[in-house]
GROMACS .gro file of C-alpha atoms in nm:
model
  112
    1UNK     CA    1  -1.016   0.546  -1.653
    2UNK     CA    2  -0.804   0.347  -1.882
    3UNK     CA    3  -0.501   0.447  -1.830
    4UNK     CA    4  -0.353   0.186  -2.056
    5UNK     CA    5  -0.476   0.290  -2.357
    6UNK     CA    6  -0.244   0.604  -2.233
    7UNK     CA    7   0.088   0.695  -2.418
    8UNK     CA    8   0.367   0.757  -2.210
    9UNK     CA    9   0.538   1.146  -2.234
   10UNK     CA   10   0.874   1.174  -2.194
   11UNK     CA   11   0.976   1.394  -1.898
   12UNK     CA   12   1.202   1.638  -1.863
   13UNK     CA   13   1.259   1.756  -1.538
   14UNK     CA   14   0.998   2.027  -1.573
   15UNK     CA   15   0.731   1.907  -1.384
   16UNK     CA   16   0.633   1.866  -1.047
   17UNK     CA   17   0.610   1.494  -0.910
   18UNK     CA   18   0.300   1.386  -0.794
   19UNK     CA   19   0.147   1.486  -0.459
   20UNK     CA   20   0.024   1.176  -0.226
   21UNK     CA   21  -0.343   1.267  -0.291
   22UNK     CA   22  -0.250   1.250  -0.682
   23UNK     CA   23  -0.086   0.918  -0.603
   24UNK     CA   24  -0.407   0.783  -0.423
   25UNK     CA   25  -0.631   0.898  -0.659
   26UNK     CA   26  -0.444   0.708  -0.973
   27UNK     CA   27  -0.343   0.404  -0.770
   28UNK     CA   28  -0.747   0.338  -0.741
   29UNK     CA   29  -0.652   0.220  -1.143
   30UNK     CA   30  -0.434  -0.039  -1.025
   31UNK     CA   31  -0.373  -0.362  -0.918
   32UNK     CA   32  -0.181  -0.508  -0.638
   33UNK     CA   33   0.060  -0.174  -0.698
   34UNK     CA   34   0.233  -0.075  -0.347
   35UNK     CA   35   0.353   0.290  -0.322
   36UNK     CA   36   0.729   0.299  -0.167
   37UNK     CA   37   0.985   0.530  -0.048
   38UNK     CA   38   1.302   0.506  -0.169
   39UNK     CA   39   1.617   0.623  -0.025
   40UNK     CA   40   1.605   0.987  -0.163
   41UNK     CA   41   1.275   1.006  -0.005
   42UNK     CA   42   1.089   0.980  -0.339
   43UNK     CA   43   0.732   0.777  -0.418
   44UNK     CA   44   0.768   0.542  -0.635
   45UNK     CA   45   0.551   0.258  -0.744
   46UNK     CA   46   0.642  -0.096  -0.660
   47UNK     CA   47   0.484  -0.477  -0.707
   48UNK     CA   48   0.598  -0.815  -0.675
   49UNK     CA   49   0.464  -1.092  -0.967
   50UNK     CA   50   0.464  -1.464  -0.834
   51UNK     CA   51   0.564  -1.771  -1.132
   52UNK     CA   52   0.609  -2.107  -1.092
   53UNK     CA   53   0.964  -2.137  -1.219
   54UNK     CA   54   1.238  -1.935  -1.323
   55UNK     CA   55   1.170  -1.937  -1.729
   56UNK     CA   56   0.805  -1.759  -1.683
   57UNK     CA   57   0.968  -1.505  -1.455
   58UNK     CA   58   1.230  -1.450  -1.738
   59UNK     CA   59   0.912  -1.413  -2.015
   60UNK     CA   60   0.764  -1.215  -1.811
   61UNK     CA   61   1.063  -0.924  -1.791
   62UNK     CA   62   1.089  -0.992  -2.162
   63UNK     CA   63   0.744  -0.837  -2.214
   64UNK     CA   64   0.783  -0.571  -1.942
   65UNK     CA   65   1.116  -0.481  -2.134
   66UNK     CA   66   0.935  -0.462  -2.489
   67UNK     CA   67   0.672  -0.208  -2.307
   68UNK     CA   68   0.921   0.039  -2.178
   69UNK     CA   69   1.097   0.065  -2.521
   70UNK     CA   70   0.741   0.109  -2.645
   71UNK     CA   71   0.644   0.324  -2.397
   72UNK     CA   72   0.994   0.494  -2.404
   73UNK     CA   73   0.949   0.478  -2.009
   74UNK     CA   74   1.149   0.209  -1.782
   75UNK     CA   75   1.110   0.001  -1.473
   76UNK     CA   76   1.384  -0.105  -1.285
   77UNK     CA   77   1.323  -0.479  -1.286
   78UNK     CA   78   1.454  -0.711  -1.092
   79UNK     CA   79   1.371  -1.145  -1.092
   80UNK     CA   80   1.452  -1.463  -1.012
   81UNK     CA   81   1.350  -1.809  -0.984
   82UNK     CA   82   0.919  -1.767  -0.936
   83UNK     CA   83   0.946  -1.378  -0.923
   84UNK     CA   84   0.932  -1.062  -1.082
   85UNK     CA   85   0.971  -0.737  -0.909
   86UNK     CA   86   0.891  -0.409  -1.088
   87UNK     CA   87   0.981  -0.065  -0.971
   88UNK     CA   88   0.819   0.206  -1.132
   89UNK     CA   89   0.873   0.618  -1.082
   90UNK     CA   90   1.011   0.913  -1.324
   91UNK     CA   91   1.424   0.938  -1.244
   92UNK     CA   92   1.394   1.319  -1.387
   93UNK     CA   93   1.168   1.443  -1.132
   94UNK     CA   94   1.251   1.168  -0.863
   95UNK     CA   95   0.905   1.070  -0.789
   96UNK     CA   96   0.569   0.974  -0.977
   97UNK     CA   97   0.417   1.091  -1.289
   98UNK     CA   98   0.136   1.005  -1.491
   99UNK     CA   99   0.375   0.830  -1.732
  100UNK     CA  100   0.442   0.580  -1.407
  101UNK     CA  101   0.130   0.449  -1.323
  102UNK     CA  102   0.042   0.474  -1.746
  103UNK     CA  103   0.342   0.192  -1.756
  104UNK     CA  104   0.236   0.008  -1.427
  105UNK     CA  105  -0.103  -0.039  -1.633
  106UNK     CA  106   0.024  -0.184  -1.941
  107UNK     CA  107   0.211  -0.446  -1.718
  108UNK     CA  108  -0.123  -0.539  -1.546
  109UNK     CA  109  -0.211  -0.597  -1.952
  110UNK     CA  110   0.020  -0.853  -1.910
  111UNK     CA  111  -0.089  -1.209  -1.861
  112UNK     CA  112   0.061  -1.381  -1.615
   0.00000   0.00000   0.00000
């Protein structure tokens, strides 16, 4: 499955986050994603990018900033000097959606 050739859908609340057998099933697209629980006891997706210095970490949030306004979807990002850390899940439903691990895709896309 290519999920990056996916379009992101906006979500509205209306759905049901993912179970953990839908998780498994689309992490197996992946690469090097972690699934987490966060602190409302929501799935979300989670990885950790290694650079060499503190500029390619920057250039590389740049590009996973121009895919969420793209995508209309967005990480919570964080970085510093010879990291990146994304954080991926769908705040309206406070878990995972197909729209989450569509995004966590694209950033594989990303070379790094």
């Amino acid at each position: 499955m290519k999920l990056h050739q996916k379009k992101c859908v906006p979500c509205r609340g209306d759905i049901p986050p993912f179970t953990r057998e839908q998780i498994d099933e689309y992490l197996k697209y992946l690469t090097d994603w972690k699934v987490q629980i966060n602190e409302k006891k929501a799935f979300y997706l989670s990885r950790v990018y290694k650079f060499s210095d503190f500029e390619k970490s920057l250039g590389f949030i740049n590009k996973v900033s121009n895919i969420a306004e793209e995508e209309g979807h967005h990480p919570d990002l964080k970085f510093g000097w010879g990291y990146a850390e994304v954080n991926i899940l769908t705040h309206a439903i406070n878990g995972l959606s197909l729209s989450d691990f569509i995004l966590a895709s694209k950033i594989d896309m990303i070379s790094v």
